[in-house]
mmCIF file of C-alpha atoms in Angstrom:
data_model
loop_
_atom_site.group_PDB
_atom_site.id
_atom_site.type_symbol
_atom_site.label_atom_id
_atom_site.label_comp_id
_atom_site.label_asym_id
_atom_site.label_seq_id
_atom_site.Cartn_x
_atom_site.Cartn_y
_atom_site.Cartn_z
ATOM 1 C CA UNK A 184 0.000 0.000 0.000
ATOM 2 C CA UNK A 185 3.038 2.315 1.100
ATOM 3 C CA UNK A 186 4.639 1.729 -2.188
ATOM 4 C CA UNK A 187 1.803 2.840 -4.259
ATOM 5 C CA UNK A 188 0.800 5.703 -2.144
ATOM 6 C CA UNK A 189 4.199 6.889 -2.887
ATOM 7 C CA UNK A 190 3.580 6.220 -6.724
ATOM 8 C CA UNK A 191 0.326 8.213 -7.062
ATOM 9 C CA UNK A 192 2.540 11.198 -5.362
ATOM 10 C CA UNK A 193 5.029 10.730 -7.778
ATOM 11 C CA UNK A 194 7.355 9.764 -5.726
ATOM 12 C CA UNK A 195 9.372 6.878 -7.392
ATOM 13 C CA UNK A 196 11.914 5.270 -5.344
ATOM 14 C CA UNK A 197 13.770 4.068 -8.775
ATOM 15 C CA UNK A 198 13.788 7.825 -10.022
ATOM 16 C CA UNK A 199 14.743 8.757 -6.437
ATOM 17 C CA UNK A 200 18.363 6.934 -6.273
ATOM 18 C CA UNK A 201 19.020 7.648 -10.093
ATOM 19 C CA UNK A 202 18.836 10.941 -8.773
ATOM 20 C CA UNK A 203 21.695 10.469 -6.234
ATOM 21 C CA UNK A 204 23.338 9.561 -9.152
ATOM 22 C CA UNK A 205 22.851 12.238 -10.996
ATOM 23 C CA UNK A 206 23.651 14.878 -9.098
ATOM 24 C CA UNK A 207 27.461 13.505 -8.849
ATOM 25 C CA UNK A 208 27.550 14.190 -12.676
ATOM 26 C CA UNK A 209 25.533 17.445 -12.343
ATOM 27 C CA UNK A 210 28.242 18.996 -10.264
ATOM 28 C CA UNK A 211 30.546 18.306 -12.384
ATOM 29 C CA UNK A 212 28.920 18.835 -16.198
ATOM 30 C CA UNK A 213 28.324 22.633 -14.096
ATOM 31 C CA UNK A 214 31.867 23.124 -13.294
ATOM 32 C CA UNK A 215 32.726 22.072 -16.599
ATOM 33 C CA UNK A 216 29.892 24.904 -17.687
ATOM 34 C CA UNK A 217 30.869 27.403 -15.518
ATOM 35 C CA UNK A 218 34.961 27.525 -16.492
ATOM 36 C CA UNK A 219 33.814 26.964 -20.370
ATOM 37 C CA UNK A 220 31.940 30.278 -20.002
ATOM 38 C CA UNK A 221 33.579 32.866 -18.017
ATOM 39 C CA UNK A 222 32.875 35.544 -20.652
ATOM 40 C CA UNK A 223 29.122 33.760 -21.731
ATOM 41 C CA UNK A 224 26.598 37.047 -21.948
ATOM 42 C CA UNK A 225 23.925 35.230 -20.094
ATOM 43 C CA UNK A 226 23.577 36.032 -16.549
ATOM 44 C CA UNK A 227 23.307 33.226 -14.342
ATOM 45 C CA UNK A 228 19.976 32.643 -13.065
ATOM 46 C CA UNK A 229 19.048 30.275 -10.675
ATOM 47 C CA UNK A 230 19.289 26.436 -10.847
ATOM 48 C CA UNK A 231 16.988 23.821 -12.319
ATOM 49 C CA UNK A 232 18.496 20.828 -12.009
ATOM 50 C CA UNK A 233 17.489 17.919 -14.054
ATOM 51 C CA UNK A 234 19.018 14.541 -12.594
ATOM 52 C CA UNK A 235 17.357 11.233 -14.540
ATOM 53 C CA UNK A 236 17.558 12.413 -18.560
ATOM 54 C CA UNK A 237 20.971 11.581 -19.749
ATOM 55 C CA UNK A 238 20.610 7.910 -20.498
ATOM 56 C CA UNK A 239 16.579 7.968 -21.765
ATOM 57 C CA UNK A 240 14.964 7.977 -25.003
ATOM 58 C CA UNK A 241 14.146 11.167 -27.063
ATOM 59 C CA UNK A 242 10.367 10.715 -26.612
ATOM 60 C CA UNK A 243 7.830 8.087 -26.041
ATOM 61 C CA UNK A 244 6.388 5.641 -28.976
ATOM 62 C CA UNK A 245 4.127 4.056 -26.915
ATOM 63 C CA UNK A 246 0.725 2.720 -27.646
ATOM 64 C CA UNK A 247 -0.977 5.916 -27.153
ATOM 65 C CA UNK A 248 1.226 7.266 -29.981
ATOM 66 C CA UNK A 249 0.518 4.997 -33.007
ATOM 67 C CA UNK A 250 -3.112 4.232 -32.071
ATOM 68 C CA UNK A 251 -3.220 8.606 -32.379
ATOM 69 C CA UNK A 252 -1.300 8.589 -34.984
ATOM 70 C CA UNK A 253 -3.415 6.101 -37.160
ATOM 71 C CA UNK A 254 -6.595 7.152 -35.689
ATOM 72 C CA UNK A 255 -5.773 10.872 -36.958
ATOM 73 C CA UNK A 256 -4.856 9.677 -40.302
ATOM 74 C CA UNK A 257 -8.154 8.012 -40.881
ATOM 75 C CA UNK A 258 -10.444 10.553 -39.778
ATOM 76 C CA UNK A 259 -8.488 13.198 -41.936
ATOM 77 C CA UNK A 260 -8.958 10.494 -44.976
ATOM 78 C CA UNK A 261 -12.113 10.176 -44.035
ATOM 79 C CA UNK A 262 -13.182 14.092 -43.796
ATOM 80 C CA UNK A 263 -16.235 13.743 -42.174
ATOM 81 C CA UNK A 264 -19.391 16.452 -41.724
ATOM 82 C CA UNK A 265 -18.961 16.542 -37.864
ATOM 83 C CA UNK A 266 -16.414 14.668 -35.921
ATOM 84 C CA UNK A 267 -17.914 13.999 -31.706
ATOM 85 C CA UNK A 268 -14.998 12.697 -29.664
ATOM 86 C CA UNK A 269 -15.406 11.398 -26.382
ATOM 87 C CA UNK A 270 -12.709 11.314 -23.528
ATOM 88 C CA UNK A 271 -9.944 11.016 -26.043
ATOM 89 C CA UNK A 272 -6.176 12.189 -24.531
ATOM 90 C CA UNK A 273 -6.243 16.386 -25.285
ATOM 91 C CA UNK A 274 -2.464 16.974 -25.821
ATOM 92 C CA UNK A 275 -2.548 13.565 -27.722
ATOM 93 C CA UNK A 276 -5.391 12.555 -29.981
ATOM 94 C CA UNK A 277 -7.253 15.693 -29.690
ATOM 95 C CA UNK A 278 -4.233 18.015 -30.911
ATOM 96 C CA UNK A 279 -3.685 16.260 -33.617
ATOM 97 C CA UNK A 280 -7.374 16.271 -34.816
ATOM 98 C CA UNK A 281 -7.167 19.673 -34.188
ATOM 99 C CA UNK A 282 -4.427 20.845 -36.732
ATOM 100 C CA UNK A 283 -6.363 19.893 -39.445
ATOM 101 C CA UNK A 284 -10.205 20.141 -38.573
ATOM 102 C CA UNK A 285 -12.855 21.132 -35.945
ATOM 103 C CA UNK A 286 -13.434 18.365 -32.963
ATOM 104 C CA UNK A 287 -16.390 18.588 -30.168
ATOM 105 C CA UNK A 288 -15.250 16.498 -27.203
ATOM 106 C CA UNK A 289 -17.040 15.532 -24.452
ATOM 107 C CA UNK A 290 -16.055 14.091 -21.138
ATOM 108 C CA UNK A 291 -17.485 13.547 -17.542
ATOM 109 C CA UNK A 292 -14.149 16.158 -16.457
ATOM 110 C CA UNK A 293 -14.157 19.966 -16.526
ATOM 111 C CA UNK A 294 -12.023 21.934 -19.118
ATOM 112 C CA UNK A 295 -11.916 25.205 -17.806
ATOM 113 C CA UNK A 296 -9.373 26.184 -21.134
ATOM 114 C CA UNK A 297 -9.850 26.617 -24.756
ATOM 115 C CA UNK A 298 -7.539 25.472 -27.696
ATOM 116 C CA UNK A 299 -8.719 26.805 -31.724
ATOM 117 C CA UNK A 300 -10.869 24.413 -33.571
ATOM 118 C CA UNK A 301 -11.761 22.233 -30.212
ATOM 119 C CA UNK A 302 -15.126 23.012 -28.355
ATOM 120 C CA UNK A 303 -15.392 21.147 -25.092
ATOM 121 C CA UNK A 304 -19.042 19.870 -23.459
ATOM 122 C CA UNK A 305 -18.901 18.295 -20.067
ATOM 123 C CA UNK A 306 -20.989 15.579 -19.990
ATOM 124 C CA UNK A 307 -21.956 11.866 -18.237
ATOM 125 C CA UNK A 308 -22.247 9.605 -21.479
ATOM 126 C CA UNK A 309 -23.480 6.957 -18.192
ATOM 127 C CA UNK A 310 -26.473 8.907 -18.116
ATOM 128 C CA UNK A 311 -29.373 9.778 -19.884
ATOM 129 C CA UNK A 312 -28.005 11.359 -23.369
ATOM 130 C CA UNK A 313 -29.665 14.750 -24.004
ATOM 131 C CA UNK A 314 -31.859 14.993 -27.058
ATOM 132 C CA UNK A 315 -29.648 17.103 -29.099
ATOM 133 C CA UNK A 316 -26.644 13.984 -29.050
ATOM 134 C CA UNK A 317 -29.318 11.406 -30.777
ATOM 135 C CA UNK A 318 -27.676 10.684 -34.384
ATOM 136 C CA UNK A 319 -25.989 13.940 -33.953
ATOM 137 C CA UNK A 320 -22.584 12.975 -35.994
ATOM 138 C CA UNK A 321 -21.649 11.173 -39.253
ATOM 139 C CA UNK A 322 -18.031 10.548 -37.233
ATOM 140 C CA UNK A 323 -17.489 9.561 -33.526
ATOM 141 C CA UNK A 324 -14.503 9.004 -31.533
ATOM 142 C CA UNK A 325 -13.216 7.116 -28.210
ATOM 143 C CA UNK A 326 -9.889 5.971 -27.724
ATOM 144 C CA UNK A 327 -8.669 4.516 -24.343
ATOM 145 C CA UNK A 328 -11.825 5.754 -22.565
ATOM 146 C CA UNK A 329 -13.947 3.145 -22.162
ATOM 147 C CA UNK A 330 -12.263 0.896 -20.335
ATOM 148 C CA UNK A 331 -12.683 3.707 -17.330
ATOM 149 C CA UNK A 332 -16.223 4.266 -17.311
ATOM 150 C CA UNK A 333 -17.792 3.544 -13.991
ATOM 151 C CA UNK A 334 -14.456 2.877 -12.109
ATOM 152 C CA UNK A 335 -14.746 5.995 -10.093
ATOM 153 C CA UNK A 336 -10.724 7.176 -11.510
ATOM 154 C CA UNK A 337 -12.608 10.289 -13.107
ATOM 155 C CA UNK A 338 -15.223 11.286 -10.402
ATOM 156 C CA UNK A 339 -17.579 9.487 -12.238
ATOM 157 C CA UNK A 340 -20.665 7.291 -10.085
ATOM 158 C CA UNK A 341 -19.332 3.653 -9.500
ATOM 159 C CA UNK A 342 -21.311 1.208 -11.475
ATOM 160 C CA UNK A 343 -19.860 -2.006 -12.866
ATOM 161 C CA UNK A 344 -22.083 -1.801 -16.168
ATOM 162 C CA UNK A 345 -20.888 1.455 -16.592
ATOM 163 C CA UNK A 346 -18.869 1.235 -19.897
ATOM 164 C CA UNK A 347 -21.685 -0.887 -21.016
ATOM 165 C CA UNK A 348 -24.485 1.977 -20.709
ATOM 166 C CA UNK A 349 -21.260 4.140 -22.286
ATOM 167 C CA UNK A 350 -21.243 1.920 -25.048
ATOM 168 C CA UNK A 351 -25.033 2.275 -25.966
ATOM 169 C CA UNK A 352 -24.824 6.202 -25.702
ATOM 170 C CA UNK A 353 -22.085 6.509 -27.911
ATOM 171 C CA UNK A 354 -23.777 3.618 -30.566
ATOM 172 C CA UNK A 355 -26.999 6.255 -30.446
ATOM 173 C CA UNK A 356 -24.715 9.626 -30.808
ATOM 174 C CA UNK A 357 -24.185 7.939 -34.364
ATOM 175 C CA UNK A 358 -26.212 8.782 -36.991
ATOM 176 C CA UNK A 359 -26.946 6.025 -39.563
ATOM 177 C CA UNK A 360 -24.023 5.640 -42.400
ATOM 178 C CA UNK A 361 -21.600 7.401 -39.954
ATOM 179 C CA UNK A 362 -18.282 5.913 -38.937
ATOM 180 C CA UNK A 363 -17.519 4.856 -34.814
ATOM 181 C CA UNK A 364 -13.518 4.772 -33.862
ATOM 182 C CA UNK A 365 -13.315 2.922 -30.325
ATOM 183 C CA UNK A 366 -10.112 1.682 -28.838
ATOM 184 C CA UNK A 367 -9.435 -0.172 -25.640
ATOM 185 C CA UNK A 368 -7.407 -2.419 -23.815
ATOM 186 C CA UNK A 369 -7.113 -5.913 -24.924
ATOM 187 C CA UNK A 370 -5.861 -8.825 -22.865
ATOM 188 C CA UNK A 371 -7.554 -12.442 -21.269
ATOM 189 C CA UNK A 372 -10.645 -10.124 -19.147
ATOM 190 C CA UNK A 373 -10.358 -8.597 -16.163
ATOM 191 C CA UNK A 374 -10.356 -5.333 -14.396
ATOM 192 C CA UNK A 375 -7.757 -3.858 -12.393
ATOM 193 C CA UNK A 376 -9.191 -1.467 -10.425
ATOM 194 C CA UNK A 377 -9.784 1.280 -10.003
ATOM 195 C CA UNK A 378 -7.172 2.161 -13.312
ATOM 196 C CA UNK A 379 -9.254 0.785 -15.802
ATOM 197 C CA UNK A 380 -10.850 -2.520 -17.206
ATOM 198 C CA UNK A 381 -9.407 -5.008 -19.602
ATOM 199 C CA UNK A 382 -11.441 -6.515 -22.159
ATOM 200 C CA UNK A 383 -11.340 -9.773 -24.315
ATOM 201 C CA UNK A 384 -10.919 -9.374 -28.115
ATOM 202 C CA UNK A 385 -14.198 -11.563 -28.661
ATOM 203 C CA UNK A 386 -15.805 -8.568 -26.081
ATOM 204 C CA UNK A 387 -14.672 -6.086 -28.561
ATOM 205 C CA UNK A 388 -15.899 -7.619 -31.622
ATOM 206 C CA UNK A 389 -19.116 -8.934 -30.262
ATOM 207 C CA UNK A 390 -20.088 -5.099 -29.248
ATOM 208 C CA UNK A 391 -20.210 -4.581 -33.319
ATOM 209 C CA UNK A 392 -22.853 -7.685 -34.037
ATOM 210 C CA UNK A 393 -25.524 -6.298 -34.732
ATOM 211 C CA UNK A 394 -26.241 -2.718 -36.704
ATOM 212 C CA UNK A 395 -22.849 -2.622 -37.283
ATOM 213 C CA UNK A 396 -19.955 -3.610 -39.980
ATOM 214 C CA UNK A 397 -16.552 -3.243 -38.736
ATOM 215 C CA UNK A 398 -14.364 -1.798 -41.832
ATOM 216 C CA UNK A 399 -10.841 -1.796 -40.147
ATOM 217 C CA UNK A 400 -9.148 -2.709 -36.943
ATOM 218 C CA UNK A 401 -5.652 -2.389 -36.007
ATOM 219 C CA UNK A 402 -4.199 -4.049 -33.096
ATOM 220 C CA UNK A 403 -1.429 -2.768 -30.570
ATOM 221 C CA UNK A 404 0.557 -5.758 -29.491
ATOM 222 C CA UNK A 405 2.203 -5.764 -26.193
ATOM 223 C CA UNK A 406 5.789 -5.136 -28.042
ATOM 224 C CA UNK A 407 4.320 -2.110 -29.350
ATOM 225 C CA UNK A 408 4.242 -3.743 -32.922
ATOM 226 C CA UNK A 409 0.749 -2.801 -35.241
ATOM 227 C CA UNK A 410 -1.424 -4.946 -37.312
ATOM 228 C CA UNK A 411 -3.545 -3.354 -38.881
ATOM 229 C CA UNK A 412 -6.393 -5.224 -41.404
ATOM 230 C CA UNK A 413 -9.912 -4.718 -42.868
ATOM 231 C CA UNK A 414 -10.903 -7.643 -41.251
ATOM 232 C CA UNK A 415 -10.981 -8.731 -37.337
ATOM 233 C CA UNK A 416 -8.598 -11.269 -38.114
ATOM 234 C CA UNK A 417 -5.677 -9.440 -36.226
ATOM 235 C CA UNK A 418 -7.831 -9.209 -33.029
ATOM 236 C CA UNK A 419 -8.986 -13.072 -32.773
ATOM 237 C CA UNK A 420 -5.368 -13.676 -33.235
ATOM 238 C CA UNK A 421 -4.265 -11.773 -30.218
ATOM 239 C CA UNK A 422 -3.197 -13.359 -27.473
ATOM 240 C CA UNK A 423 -0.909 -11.197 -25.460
ATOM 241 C CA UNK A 424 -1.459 -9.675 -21.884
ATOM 242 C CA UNK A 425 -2.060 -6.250 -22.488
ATOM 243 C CA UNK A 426 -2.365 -5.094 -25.839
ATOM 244 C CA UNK A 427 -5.021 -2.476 -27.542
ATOM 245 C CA UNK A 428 -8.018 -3.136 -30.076
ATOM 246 C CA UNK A 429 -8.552 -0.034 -32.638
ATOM 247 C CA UNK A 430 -12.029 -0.891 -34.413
ATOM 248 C CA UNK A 431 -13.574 1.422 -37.321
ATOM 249 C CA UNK A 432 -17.497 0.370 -37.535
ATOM 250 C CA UNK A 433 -20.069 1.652 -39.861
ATOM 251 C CA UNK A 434 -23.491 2.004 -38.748
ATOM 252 C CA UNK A 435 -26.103 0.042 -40.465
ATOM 253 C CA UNK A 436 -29.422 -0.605 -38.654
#
């Protein structure tokens, strides 16, 4: 319990001693500095040391990344009327959509700030969906949100159907013809709570039975390698711990 109390404060005890570490080469990289630029025209100003980035990578290409990335590059191929996203990551998903076209997003969390071409509308998609949302969009987003609905992470109620009732919202938001992006976790079923739930591939597929035709997936492995196919095929063939499930679904009925 201690240990991820700590975490959730950000305190990392593996960050903590490469620290300790760093500061030895700190001192000296500043001495070094400091005699390299006894006639530098910057004043010196005070000290922000940073301890832990010399040996890491230049950026993270995790799964977040190429299920944006792809995501993006559909939905600009795909130029739709309206594009509705709900919960997706802001400085993610959302910025990219942004560059290129106008985005509503919704989600159960205040946005008290503003960003060109997004408009932000807080709302429970749990609850009862206001009239206005019924077939509202030819294009609808939600990409790692799911998984989180009812949980409680978010200050949203607790209810174990929750992403369930989610589900159904977002399936009515849709008008008929339009296009539904959803990703989530993948992985043998469980939840881990209260992060977030992790659902079978079969779960995933089975949620586009009936009304629906599923045009695309992709699928995230857990080495970060993407299959991508217009077929399900790459999700019934998944069988890591932890991967994720990108589906594109057409609404028919």
């Amino acid at each position: 319990m201690i240990r991820t109390i700590l975490r959730n404060a950000g305190i990392h005890p593996k960050r903590i001693a490469a620290s300790f570490r760093g500061w030895k080469r700190y001192q000296q990289d500043r001495k070094s500095y400091q005699m390299a630029a006894r006639n530098e025209a910057f004043p010196w100003a005070r000290e922000l040391p940073i301890l832990t980035e010399w040996d890491e990578a230049s950026g993270s290409l995790g799964a977040y990344f190429y299920q944006d990335q792809r995501v993006a590059s559909w939905i600009h191929e795909a130029n739709p009327i309206r594009h509705v996203d709900i919960g997706s990551r802001l400085d993610g998903f959302i910025g990219s959509l942004s560059v290129f076209r106008e985005v509503e997003v919704i989600d159960i969390r205040p946005q008290p700030l503003t960003a060109a071409n997004i408009r932000f509308r807080q709302l429970d998609l749990m609850a009862d969906l206001p009239d206005e949302w019924y077939g509202c969009t030819d294009s609808l987003s939600c990409l790692h949100t799911i998984e989180h609905f009812g949980l409680g992470r978010y200050g949203d109620p607790i209810d174990p159907d929750g992403h369930l009732k989610g589900l159904e919202q977002m399936k009515q938001m849709v008008a008929l013809g339009g296009t539904f992006y959803l990703s989530t976790q993948i992985g043998p079923q469980r939840v881990e709570f209260n992060a977030h739930r992790v659902f079978a591939p079969e779960t995933l597929i089975g949620w586009f039975r009936e009304g629906w035709e599923i045009e695309r997936c992709a699928v995230i492995g857990d080495d970060m390698s993407v299959t991508e196919s217009p077929n399900v095929n790459p999700l019934r063939k998944f069988t890591g711990n932890l991967g994720v499930g990108i589906i594109t679904a057409r609404k028919t009925g």
